[in-house]
CSV table of C-alpha atoms in Angstrom, one decimal:
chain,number,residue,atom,x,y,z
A,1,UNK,CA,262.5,93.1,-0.3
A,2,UNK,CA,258.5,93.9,-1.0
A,3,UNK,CA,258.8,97.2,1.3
A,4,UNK,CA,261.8,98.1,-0.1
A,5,UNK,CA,261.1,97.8,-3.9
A,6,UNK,CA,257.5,100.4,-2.4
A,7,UNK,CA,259.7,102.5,-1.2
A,8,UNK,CA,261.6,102.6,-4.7
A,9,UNK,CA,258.5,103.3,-6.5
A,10,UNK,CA,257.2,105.4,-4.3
A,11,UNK,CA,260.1,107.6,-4.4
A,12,UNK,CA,259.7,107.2,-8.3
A,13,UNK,CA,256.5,108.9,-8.2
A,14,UNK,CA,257.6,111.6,-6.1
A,15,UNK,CA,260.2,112.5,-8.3
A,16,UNK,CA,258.0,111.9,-11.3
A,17,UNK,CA,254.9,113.9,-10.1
A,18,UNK,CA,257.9,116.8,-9.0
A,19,UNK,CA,258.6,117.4,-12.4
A,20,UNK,CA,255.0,117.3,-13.9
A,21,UNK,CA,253.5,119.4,-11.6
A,22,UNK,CA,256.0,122.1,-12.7
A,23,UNK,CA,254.0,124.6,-14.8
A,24,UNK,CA,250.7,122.3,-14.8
A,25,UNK,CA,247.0,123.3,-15.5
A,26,UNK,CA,245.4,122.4,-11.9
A,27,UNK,CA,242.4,124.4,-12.5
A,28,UNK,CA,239.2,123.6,-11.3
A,29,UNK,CA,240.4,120.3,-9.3
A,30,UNK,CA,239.0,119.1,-6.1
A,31,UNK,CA,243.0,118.6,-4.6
A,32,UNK,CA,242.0,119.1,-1.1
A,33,UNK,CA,243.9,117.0,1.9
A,34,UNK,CA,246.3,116.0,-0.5
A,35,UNK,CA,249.9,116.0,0.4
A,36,UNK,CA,251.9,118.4,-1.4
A,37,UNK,CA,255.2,119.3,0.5
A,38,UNK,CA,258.3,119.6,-0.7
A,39,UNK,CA,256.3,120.1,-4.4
A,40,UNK,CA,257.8,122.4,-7.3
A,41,UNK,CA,254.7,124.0,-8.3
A,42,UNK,CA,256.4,126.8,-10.1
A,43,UNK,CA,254.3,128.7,-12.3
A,44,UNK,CA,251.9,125.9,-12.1
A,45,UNK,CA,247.6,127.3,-12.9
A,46,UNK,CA,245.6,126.1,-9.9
A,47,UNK,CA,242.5,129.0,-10.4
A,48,UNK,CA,239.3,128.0,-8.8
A,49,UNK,CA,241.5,125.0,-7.3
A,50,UNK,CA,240.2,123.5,-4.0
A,51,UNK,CA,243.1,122.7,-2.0
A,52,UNK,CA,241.3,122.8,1.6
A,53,UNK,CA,243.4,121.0,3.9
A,54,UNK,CA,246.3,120.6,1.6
A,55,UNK,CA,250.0,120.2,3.0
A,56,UNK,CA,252.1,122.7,1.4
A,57,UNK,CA,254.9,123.1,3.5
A,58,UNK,CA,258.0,124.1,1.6
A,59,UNK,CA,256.5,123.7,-1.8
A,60,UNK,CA,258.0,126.2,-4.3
A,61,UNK,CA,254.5,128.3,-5.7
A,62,UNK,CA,256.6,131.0,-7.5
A,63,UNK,CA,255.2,132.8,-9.9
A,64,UNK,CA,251.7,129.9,-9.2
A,65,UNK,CA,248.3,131.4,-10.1
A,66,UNK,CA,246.1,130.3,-7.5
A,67,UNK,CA,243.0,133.2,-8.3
A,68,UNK,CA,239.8,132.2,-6.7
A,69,UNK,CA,241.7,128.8,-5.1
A,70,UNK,CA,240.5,127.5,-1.6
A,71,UNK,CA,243.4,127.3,0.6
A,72,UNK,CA,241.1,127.0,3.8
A,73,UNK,CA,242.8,125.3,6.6
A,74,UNK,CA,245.6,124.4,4.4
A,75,UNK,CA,249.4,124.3,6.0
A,76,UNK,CA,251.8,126.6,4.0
A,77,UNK,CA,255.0,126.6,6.8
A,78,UNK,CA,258.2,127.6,4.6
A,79,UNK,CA,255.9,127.8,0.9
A,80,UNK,CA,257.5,130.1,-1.5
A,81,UNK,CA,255.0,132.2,-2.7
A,82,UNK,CA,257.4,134.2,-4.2
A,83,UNK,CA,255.5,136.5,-7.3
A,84,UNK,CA,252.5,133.6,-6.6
A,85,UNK,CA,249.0,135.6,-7.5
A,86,UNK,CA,246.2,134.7,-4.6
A,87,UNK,CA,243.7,137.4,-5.4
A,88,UNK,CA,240.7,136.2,-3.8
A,89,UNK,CA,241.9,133.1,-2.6
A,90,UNK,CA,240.4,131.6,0.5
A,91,UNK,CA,243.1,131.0,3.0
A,92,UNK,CA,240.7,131.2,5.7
A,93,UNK,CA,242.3,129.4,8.5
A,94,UNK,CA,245.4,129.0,6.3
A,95,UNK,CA,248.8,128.6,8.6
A,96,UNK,CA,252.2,130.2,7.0
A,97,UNK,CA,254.1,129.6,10.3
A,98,UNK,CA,257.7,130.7,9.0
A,99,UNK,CA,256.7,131.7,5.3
A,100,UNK,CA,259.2,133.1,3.8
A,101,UNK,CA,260.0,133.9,0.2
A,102,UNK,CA,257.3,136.0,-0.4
A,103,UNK,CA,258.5,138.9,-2.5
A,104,UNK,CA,255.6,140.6,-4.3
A,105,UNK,CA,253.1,137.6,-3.3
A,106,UNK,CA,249.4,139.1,-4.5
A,107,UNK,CA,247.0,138.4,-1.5
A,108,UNK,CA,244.6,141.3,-2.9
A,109,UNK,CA,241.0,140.6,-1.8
A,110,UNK,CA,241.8,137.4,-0.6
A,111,UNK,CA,239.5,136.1,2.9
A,112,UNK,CA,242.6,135.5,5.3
A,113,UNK,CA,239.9,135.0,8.2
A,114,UNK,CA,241.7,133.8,11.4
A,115,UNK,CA,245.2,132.9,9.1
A,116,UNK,CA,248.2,132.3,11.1
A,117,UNK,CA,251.1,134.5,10.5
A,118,UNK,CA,253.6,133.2,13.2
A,119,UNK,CA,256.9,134.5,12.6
A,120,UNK,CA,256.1,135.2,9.0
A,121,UNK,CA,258.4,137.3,6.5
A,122,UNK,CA,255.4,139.3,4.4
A,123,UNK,CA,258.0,142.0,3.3
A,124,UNK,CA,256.6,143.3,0.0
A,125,UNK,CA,253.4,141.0,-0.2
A,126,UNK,CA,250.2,142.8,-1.1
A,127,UNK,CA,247.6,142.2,0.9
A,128,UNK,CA,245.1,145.6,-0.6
A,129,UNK,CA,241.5,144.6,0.2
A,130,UNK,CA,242.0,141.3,2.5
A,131,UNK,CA,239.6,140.1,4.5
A,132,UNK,CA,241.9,139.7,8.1
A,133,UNK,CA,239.6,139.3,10.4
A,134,UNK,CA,241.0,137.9,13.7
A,135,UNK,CA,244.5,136.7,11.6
A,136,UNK,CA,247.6,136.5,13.8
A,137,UNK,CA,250.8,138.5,12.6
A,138,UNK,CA,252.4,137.5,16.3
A,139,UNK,CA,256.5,138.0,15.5
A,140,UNK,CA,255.5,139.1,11.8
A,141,UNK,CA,257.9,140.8,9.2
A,142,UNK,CA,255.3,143.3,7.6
A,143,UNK,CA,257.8,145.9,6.0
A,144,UNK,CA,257.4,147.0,2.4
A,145,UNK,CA,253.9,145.0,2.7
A,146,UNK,CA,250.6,146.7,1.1
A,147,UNK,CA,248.5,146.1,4.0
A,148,UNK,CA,245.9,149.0,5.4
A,149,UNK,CA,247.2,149.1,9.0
A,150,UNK,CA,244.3,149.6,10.7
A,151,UNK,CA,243.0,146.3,10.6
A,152,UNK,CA,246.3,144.9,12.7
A,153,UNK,CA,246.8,148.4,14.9
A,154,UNK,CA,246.0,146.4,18.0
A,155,UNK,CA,248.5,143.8,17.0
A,156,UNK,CA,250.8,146.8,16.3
A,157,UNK,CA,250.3,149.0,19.6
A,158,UNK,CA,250.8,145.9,21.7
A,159,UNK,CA,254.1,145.1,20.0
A,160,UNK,CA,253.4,141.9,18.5
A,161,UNK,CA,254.4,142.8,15.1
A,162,UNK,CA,258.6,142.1,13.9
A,163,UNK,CA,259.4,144.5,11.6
A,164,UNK,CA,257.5,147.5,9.9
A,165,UNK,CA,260.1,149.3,7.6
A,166,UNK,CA,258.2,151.0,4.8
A,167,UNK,CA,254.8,151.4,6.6
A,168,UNK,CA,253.6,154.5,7.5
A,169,UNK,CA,252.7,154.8,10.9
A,170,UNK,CA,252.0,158.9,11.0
A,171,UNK,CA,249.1,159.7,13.3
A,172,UNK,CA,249.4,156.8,15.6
């Protein structure tokens, strides 16, 4: 009866915490390695949040601020990022196997230094002045995506990129 009256509260506090977080004022916390999947974050303020190592997966961040956050090494698989601003985020190391939902996502001047774009949908995301250095779009979905092409023509020419409606490839 003790384990299941935990897992009552615990799923309490789930639901509870689900509804708070909705909209919150996370700035300037120290939330890193905490557990967040599943989360509605919607419209939630997490600037100059630290949220290295977090678990994101399948949290809802539409329309989140996370300016000047550090996402470093944190798991975003299946996040909706969907009108979320990340200018100048740190997502170094960041994984958003399978992130989708990510219409007009703002990932200007943010360090996506060795990020892992496996299979993601980025269609309409800007990404104007990221850092991408060494950042794998293997089976990515770049159209309609702000992005200077340049950086990822290697990944490009040896066919590793999905999709690239939208993106002008003249001169290649």
């Amino acid at each position: 009866n003790r384990k299941r009256i935990a897992k009552v509260l615990d799923f309490r506090k789930k639901i509870a915490m689900h509804i708070f977080l909705k909209r919150a004022n996370l700035s300037n916390l120290d939330l890193s390695e905490l557990d967040f999947s599943g989360y509605n974050l919607t419209g939630a303020i997490l600037k100059h949040t630290n949220l290295e190592g977090a678990k994101l997966s399948r949290a809802k961040l539409t329309k989140s601020n996370l300016t000047d956050a550090n996402l470093k090494n944190a798991y975003l698989g299946w996040a909706d990022l969907t009108d979320a601003l990340l200018k100048n985020a740190n997502l170094e190391g960041a994984k958003f196997y399978d992130y989708y939902r990510n219409k007009s996502a703002n990932l200007t001047n943010a360090d996506l230094t060795g990020a892992n774009f496996k299979n993601a949908v980025l269609g309409g995301a800007d990404l104007t002045g990221a850092v991408l250095n060494g950042a794998n779009f293997d089976g990515a979905n770049l159209s309609y995506t702000k992005i200077d092409l340049n950086i990822i023509k290697e990944q490009i020419i040896e066919g590793k990129i999905k999709k690239l409606a939208g993106q002008n490839l003249s001169g290649w």
